[in-house]
Amino acid sequence: MASALATKSRPCCLLCKQLGLFSYSSIRSSSLSSKKSTVTVTDDFRASKPRGQIKGIDLLRNPALNKGMAFTLEERQHMGIHGLLPSAVLSQDIQAMRVMINFHHDLDRYSELMNLCERNEKLFYRVIADNLDELLPIVYTPTVGLACQKYGLVFKRPRGLFITIHDKGHIYDVLCNWTDQHVKAIVVTDGERILGLGDLGASGMGIPVGKLQLYTAIAGIPPEHCLPIMLDVGTNNEEISNNPLYIGLRQKRVTGKEYDEFMDEFMDAVVQRFGWNCLIQFEDFSSNNAYRLLEKYRQKYCTFNDDIQGTAAVVLAGLFGALRITGKKLHENTYLFVGAGQAACGIADLITTAMVKEGTSTEEARSKIWMYDVHGLIVEGRPQRDIKGPKASYVKKGKPIKDLAAVIGHVKPSVMMGASGVARLFHEGVLRKMAQINERPIIFALSNPTSRAECTASQGNNAYIFPAIALAVVACSARHVEEDMFFLAAQHLGALVSQEDLDSGRVYPPISTIQEVTVKIATKLAEWLYETKRAWNYPEPLDKEAFIRMQLYDTSYDYFGPNTWKWPEDATKPRNVPQLDDEAWIPS
Ligand SMILES: NC(=O)C1=CN([C@@H]2O[C@H](COP(=O)(O)OP(=O)(O)OC[C@H]3O[C@@H](n4cnc5c(N)ncnc54)[C@H](OP(=O)(O)O)[C@@H]3O)[C@@H](O)[C@H]2O)C=CC1
Ligand SMILES: CC(=O)C(=O)O
Ligand SMILES: [Mg+2]
């Protein structure tokens, strides 16, 4: 193996050659193609053995422990990996630089980053943390959308668990195959509404994986506490299920009673396996399942739905910022939602709550919110009367209008939100109409990925919220994720927008500060959880921010060499002990 690594690796480009750097991908492919390798690495690389016992090549193949060429000579000898690496010893700083140099020469950035995560987890998170502006859009939206569409190609080695409808009755057993018992947070999807891309079945696994990578990269929740789960109940998307590379069940989606029983069993099995305080984040379920499952489980389990609640909080925070520019209160605005699904209704409900906190009645608050869906403006008399579910709270009297620019002329919104998953709905005519009736129109184009956004703009994304919610819940051991937490998070995120941000037209803090922002929001949430007796991690820490910071994942490498601390010279020498010839010490 050593010679395979040393002889087959080669510079990936001229720049790397000049810098004397070697391509990771060539190293990887050469090591994978080595037929001699007899090393078996269990998928559960973390819990298979206690840390001290993982030695030799297993250590290099263990992403949670591997330091690559950063192992010192002493560590290499001590851990039995001497000779398995080229002789140079590189610092993590140099390794991080090398990743970025390779990265800029690699077309498939997503794959390159995922490969790094499998090779050396600490370096992966270090590189993400150092390059948030550039890399968040790769591991997360919009690129993760493309990765999901091509998951058959991207998929190399399982990250997380795939539980299928055929595992019904045995879900607990499947959860036990994940041998790390210290899971504190799960992101789960059934792949039915992946971003604005629709039903991607098991290929939607890229979303839980990406969201949990943000748990670590943004909120500092250690990766060993995170578990991505795909609940594969089939797919109705024939285009992907007919693709020979498709990784999931090739059958129509199971619905109704069987689906519900499967979900109930899953929730119970998680508690049985990982405890009542394991956080379960629902992600990218279809609208009809998302709302009813949230209502069903929110008081029974430690759970929330990011598309409904996380999105609501991030948009409310953005509105707080925008209203500091226009100088109006929430209830002094008229809102038009373009798209009336889970994201839109979640936002509308939280804005209603916020208006009520300003002193408006619920009825009056709702009267200021209009919705527009695939059939047009949501009004009582329209030909399509199927106005069911949460959008029913926002039905208005009036004439049905289909054309969006005409709707704007009729409703006269000061705020317009796009959550439709339909690209370029906010075309020039629509935006001009908004500008005609408002001096400073407020427009959020929320749909993902960018190819589905209603218009091009820098996007408000729930990534400003869900990592902070998760950090607070996990750190404090909260039993439930309360609705108040989303309002609080929105308020605090809004307050963290500086005048300088507003002056430069931003209603969120810059992405480069998202880790600090997350710690600050989580601290506020932790204070609230302890104040309201909803935190179960005792004793109560006095300084909540220090308590939160203490738990953050550290990307610096561990030391693997022999223990080198020394005891004081005389520590083991007898002191004030009688001499042997003094018989006084012998018990009578
Ligand atoms: N930025 C962020 O943080 C987030 C962004 N999103 C994005 O928001 C989008 C919507 O998500 P979600 O609410 O969960 O999806 P849903 O499927 O629940 O809702 C989509 C809504 O859009 C409506 N719609 C579809 N086509 C049109 C059209 N041509 N004109 C007007 N309305 C239309 C649908 O109408 P009907 O009800 O009649 O079917 C439905 O009300 C997705 O792209 C998602 O990625 C979601 C969460 C967070
Ligand atoms: C961001 C997100 O959660 C979504 O688009 O679904
Ligand atoms: Mg989502």
Coordinates of N, CA, C and O in Angstrom, one line a residue, residues 241-340:
S241 N -36.6 6.6 -11.2 CA -36.6 5.2 -10.8 C -36.3 4.3 -12.0 O -35.9 3.1 -11.8
N242 N -36.5 4.8 -13.2 CA -36.1 4.0 -14.4 C -34.6 4.1 -14.7 O -34.1 3.4 -15.6
N243 N -34.0 5.0 -14.0 CA -32.5 5.2 -14.3 C -31.7 4.0 -13.7 O -31.9 3.7 -12.5
P244 N -30.9 3.4 -14.5 CA -30.2 2.2 -13.9 C -29.3 2.6 -12.7 O -29.0 1.7 -11.9
L245 N -28.9 3.8 -12.6 CA -28.1 4.2 -11.4 C -28.9 4.6 -10.2 O -28.3 4.9 -9.1
Y246 N -30.2 4.5 -10.3 CA -31.1 4.9 -9.1 C -30.8 4.0 -7.9 O -30.7 2.8 -8.0
I247 N -30.6 4.6 -6.7 CA -30.2 3.9 -5.5 C -31.3 3.4 -4.6 O -31.1 2.7 -3.6
G248 N -32.6 3.7 -5.0 CA -33.6 3.4 -4.0 C -34.6 2.4 -4.5 O -34.3 1.7 -5.5
L249 N -35.7 2.2 -3.8 CA -36.8 1.2 -4.1 C -37.4 1.7 -5.4 O -37.9 2.8 -5.5
R250 N -37.6 0.7 -6.3 CA -38.3 1.0 -7.6 C -39.7 0.6 -7.5 O -40.1 -0.4 -8.0
Q251 N -40.5 1.4 -6.8 CA -41.9 1.2 -6.7 C -42.6 2.5 -6.4 O -42.0 3.5 -6.0
K252 N -43.9 2.5 -6.5 CA -44.7 3.7 -6.2 C -44.6 4.0 -4.8 O -44.5 3.1 -3.9
R253 N -44.8 5.3 -4.4 CA -44.8 5.6 -3.0 C -45.9 5.0 -2.2 O -47.0 4.9 -2.7
V254 N -45.5 4.4 -1.0 CA -46.6 3.9 -0.1 C -47.2 5.1 0.6 O -46.5 6.0 1.0
T255 N -48.5 5.1 0.7 CA -49.2 6.2 1.3 C -50.2 5.7 2.4 O -50.3 4.5 2.6
G256 N -51.0 6.6 2.9 CA -52.1 6.2 3.8 C -51.6 5.5 5.1 O -50.6 5.9 5.7
K257 N -52.4 4.5 5.5 CA -52.3 3.9 6.8 C -50.9 3.3 6.9 O -50.2 3.4 8.0
E258 N -50.4 2.6 5.8 CA -49.1 1.9 5.9 C -48.0 2.9 6.1 O -47.1 2.7 6.9
Y259 N -48.1 4.1 5.4 CA -47.1 5.1 5.6 C -47.1 5.7 7.0 O -46.1 5.8 7.7
D260 N -48.3 5.9 7.5 CA -48.4 6.5 8.9 C -47.9 5.5 9.9 O -47.2 5.9 10.9
E261 N -48.2 4.2 9.8 CA -47.7 3.3 10.7 C -46.1 3.2 10.7 O -45.5 3.1 11.7
F262 N -45.6 3.3 9.5 CA -44.2 3.3 9.3 C -43.5 4.5 10.0 O -42.6 4.4 10.7
M263 N -44.1 5.7 9.8 CA -43.6 6.9 10.5 C -43.7 6.8 12.0 O -42.8 7.1 12.7
D264 N -44.8 6.3 12.5 CA -45.0 6.1 14.0 C -43.9 5.2 14.5 O -43.3 5.4 15.5
E265 N -43.7 4.1 13.8 CA -42.7 3.1 14.3 C -41.3 3.7 14.3 O -40.5 3.6 15.2
F266 N -41.1 4.5 13.2 CA -39.7 5.2 13.1 C -39.5 6.1 14.3 O -38.5 6.1 15.0
M267 N -40.5 6.9 14.7 CA -40.4 7.9 15.8 C -40.1 7.2 17.1 O -39.2 7.5 17.9
D268 N -40.9 6.1 17.3 CA -40.7 5.3 18.6 C -39.4 4.6 18.6 O -38.7 4.6 19.7
A269 N -39.0 4.1 17.5 CA -37.7 3.4 17.4 C -36.5 4.3 17.7 O -35.6 3.9 18.4
V270 N -36.6 5.6 17.2 CA -35.5 6.5 17.5 C -35.4 6.8 19.0 O -34.3 6.8 19.6
V271 N -36.6 6.9 19.7 CA -36.5 7.2 21.1 C -35.9 6.0 21.9 O -35.1 6.1 22.8
Q272 N -36.4 4.8 21.4 CA -35.9 3.6 22.1 C -34.4 3.4 21.9 O -33.7 3.0 22.8
R273 N -33.9 3.8 20.7 CA -32.5 3.6 20.4 C -31.6 4.7 21.0 O -30.6 4.4 21.5
F274 N -32.1 5.9 20.8 CA -31.2 7.0 21.1 C -31.7 7.9 22.3 O -31.0 8.9 22.6
G275 N -32.8 7.6 22.8 CA -33.3 8.4 23.9 C -34.3 9.5 23.5 O -34.4 9.9 22.4
W276 N -35.1 9.9 24.5 CA -36.2 10.9 24.3 C -35.7 12.2 23.8 O -36.4 13.0 23.2
N277 N -34.4 12.5 24.2 CA -33.9 13.9 23.8 C -33.1 13.9 22.5 O -32.5 14.9 22.2
C278 N -33.3 12.8 21.7 CA -32.6 12.9 20.4 C -33.5 13.8 19.5 O -34.7 13.5 19.3
L279 N -32.9 14.8 19.0 CA -33.6 15.8 18.1 C -33.9 15.2 16.7 O -33.0 14.6 16.1
I280 N -35.1 15.3 16.3 CA -35.5 14.8 14.9 C -35.9 16.0 14.0 O -37.0 16.5 14.3
Q281 N -35.1 16.4 13.1 CA -35.5 17.5 12.2 C -36.1 16.9 10.9 O -35.4 16.1 10.2
F282 N -37.3 17.3 10.6 CA -38.0 16.8 9.4 C -37.6 17.8 8.2 O -37.6 19.0 8.4
E283 N -37.3 17.2 7.1 CA -36.8 18.0 6.0 C -37.3 17.5 4.7 O -37.3 16.3 4.4
D284 N -37.9 18.4 3.9 CA -38.3 18.1 2.5 C -39.3 17.0 2.4 O -39.1 16.2 1.4
F285 N -40.2 16.9 3.3 CA -41.4 16.1 3.1 C -42.4 16.9 2.2 O -42.3 18.1 2.1
S286 N -43.4 16.2 1.6 CA -44.4 16.9 0.8 C -45.3 17.7 1.8 O -45.4 17.3 3.0
S287 N -45.9 18.7 1.3 CA -46.7 19.6 2.1 C -47.8 18.8 3.0 O -47.9 19.1 4.2
N288 N -48.5 17.9 2.3 CA -49.6 17.3 3.0 C -49.1 16.4 4.2 O -49.7 16.3 5.2
N289 N -47.9 15.8 4.1 CA -47.3 15.0 5.2 C -46.7 15.9 6.2 O -46.8 15.7 7.4
A290 N -46.0 17.0 5.7 CA -45.2 17.8 6.6 C -46.0 18.4 7.7 O -45.7 18.3 8.9
Y291 N -47.1 19.0 7.4 CA -47.9 19.7 8.4 C -48.5 18.7 9.4 O -48.5 18.9 10.6
R292 N -49.1 17.6 8.8 CA -49.9 16.7 9.7 C -48.9 16.0 10.6 O -49.2 15.8 11.8
L293 N -47.7 15.6 10.1 CA -46.7 14.9 11.0 C -46.2 15.9 12.1 O -46.0 15.5 13.2
L294 N -46.0 17.1 11.7 CA -45.6 18.1 12.7 C -46.6 18.2 13.9 O -46.3 18.1 15.1
E295 N -47.9 18.3 13.5 CA -48.9 18.5 14.5 C -49.0 17.2 15.3 O -49.2 17.3 16.5
K296 N -48.8 16.1 14.7 CA -49.0 14.8 15.4 C -47.8 14.6 16.4 O -48.0 14.0 17.5
Y297 N -46.6 15.0 16.0 CA -45.4 14.6 16.8 C -44.9 15.7 17.7 O -44.0 15.4 18.6
R298 N -45.2 16.9 17.5 CA -44.5 18.0 18.1 C -44.5 18.0 19.6 O -43.6 18.4 20.3
Q299 N -45.7 17.5 20.2 CA -45.7 17.5 21.7 C -45.3 16.1 22.2 O -45.2 16.0 23.5
K300 N -45.0 15.2 21.4 CA -44.7 13.8 21.9 C -43.2 13.6 21.8 O -42.6 12.9 22.6
Y301 N -42.5 14.2 20.8 CA -41.1 14.0 20.6 C -40.3 15.3 20.5 O -40.9 16.4 20.5
C302 N -39.0 15.2 20.5 CA -38.2 16.4 20.4 C -38.0 16.6 18.8 O -37.0 16.1 18.3
T303 N -38.9 17.3 18.2 CA -38.9 17.4 16.8 C -39.3 18.8 16.3 O -40.0 19.5 16.9
F304 N -38.9 19.1 15.1 CA -39.4 20.3 14.4 C -39.3 20.1 12.9 O -38.6 19.2 12.4
N305 N -40.1 20.9 12.1 CA -40.0 20.8 10.7 C -39.3 22.1 10.2 O -39.8 23.2 10.3
D306 N -38.2 21.9 9.6 CA -37.3 23.0 9.1 C -38.0 23.8 8.0 O -37.9 25.1 8.0
D307 N -38.7 23.2 7.1 CA -39.2 23.9 6.0 C -40.4 24.8 6.4 O -40.6 25.8 5.8
I308 N -41.1 24.4 7.5 CA -42.2 25.2 8.0 C -41.7 26.2 9.0 O -41.8 27.4 8.9
Q309 N -41.0 25.7 10.1 CA -40.7 26.5 11.2 C -39.3 27.3 11.0 O -39.2 28.4 11.3
G310 N -38.3 26.6 10.5 CA -37.0 27.2 10.3 C -37.1 28.3 9.3 O -36.6 29.4 9.5
T311 N -37.8 28.0 8.2 CA -38.0 29.0 7.1 C -38.8 30.2 7.7 O -38.4 31.4 7.4
A312 N -39.8 30.0 8.4 CA -40.6 31.1 9.0 C -39.7 32.0 9.8 O -39.8 33.2 9.6
A313 N -38.8 31.4 10.6 CA -38.0 32.3 11.5 C -37.0 33.1 10.7 O -36.8 34.3 11.0
V314 N -36.4 32.5 9.7 CA -35.4 33.2 8.9 C -36.1 34.4 8.1 O -35.5 35.5 8.0
V315 N -37.3 34.2 7.6 CA -37.9 35.2 6.9 C -38.4 36.3 7.8 O -38.2 37.5 7.5
L316 N -38.9 35.9 9.0 CA -39.3 37.0 9.9 C -38.1 37.8 10.3 O -38.2 39.1 10.4
A317 N -37.0 37.2 10.5 CA -35.8 38.0 10.9 C -35.4 38.9 9.8 O -35.1 40.1 10.0
G318 N -35.5 38.5 8.5 CA -35.2 39.3 7.4 C -36.2 40.5 7.3 O -35.8 41.6 7.0
L319 N -37.4 40.2 7.7 CA -38.4 41.3 7.6 C -38.1 42.3 8.7 O -38.2 43.5 8.4
F320 N -37.7 41.9 9.9 CA -37.3 42.8 10.9 C -36.2 43.8 10.4 O -36.3 45.0 10.6
G321 N -35.3 43.2 9.7 CA -34.2 44.0 9.1 C -34.8 45.0 8.1 O -34.5 46.2 8.1
A322 N -35.6 44.4 7.1 CA -36.1 45.3 6.0 C -37.0 46.4 6.6 O -37.0 47.5 6.1
L323 N -37.7 46.1 7.7 CA -38.6 47.2 8.2 C -37.8 48.3 8.9 O -38.3 49.4 9.1
R324 N -36.6 47.9 9.3 CA -35.8 49.0 9.9 C -35.4 50.0 8.7 O -35.1 51.2 9.0
I325 N -35.4 49.5 7.5 CA -35.1 50.4 6.4 C -36.4 51.2 6.0 O -36.3 52.4 5.8
T326 N -37.5 50.5 5.9 CA -38.7 51.2 5.5 C -39.4 52.0 6.6 O -40.3 52.9 6.4
G327 N -39.0 51.7 7.9 CA -39.5 52.4 9.0 C -41.0 52.1 9.4 O -41.7 52.8 10.1
K328 N -41.5 50.9 8.9 CA -42.8 50.5 9.2 C -42.9 49.4 10.2 O -41.9 48.7 10.4
K329 N -44.0 49.2 10.9 CA -44.2 48.0 11.7 C -44.8 46.9 10.9 O -45.3 47.1 9.8
L330 N -44.7 45.7 11.4 CA -45.2 44.5 10.7 C -46.6 44.7 10.2 O -47.0 44.4 9.1
H331 N -47.5 45.1 11.2 CA -48.9 45.2 10.8 C -49.2 46.4 9.9 O -50.4 46.5 9.4
E332 N -48.3 47.2 9.6 CA -48.5 48.3 8.7 C -48.2 47.9 7.2 O -48.2 48.7 6.3
N333 N -48.0 46.6 7.0 CA -47.7 46.1 5.7 C -48.8 45.2 5.1 O -49.6 44.7 5.9
T334 N -48.8 45.0 3.8 CA -49.7 44.0 3.2 C -48.8 43.0 2.5 O -47.8 43.4 1.8
Y335 N -49.1 41.7 2.7 CA -48.2 40.7 2.3 C -48.9 39.8 1.2 O -50.0 39.5 1.3
L336 N -48.1 39.5 0.2 CA -48.5 38.6 -0.9 C -47.5 37.4 -0.9 O -46.3 37.6 -1.2
F337 N -48.1 36.2 -0.7 CA -47.3 35.0 -0.8 C -47.5 34.4 -2.2 O -48.7 34.1 -2.5
V338 N -46.5 34.2 -2.9 CA -46.6 33.5 -4.2 C -46.1 32.1 -4.0 O -44.9 31.9 -3.8
G339 N -47.0 31.2 -4.0 CA -46.8 29.8 -3.5 C -47.4 29.8 -2.1 O -47.2 30.7 -1.3
A340 N -48.3 28.8 -1.9 CA -49.0 28.7 -0.7 C -48.9 27.4 0.0 O -49.8 26.8 0.6

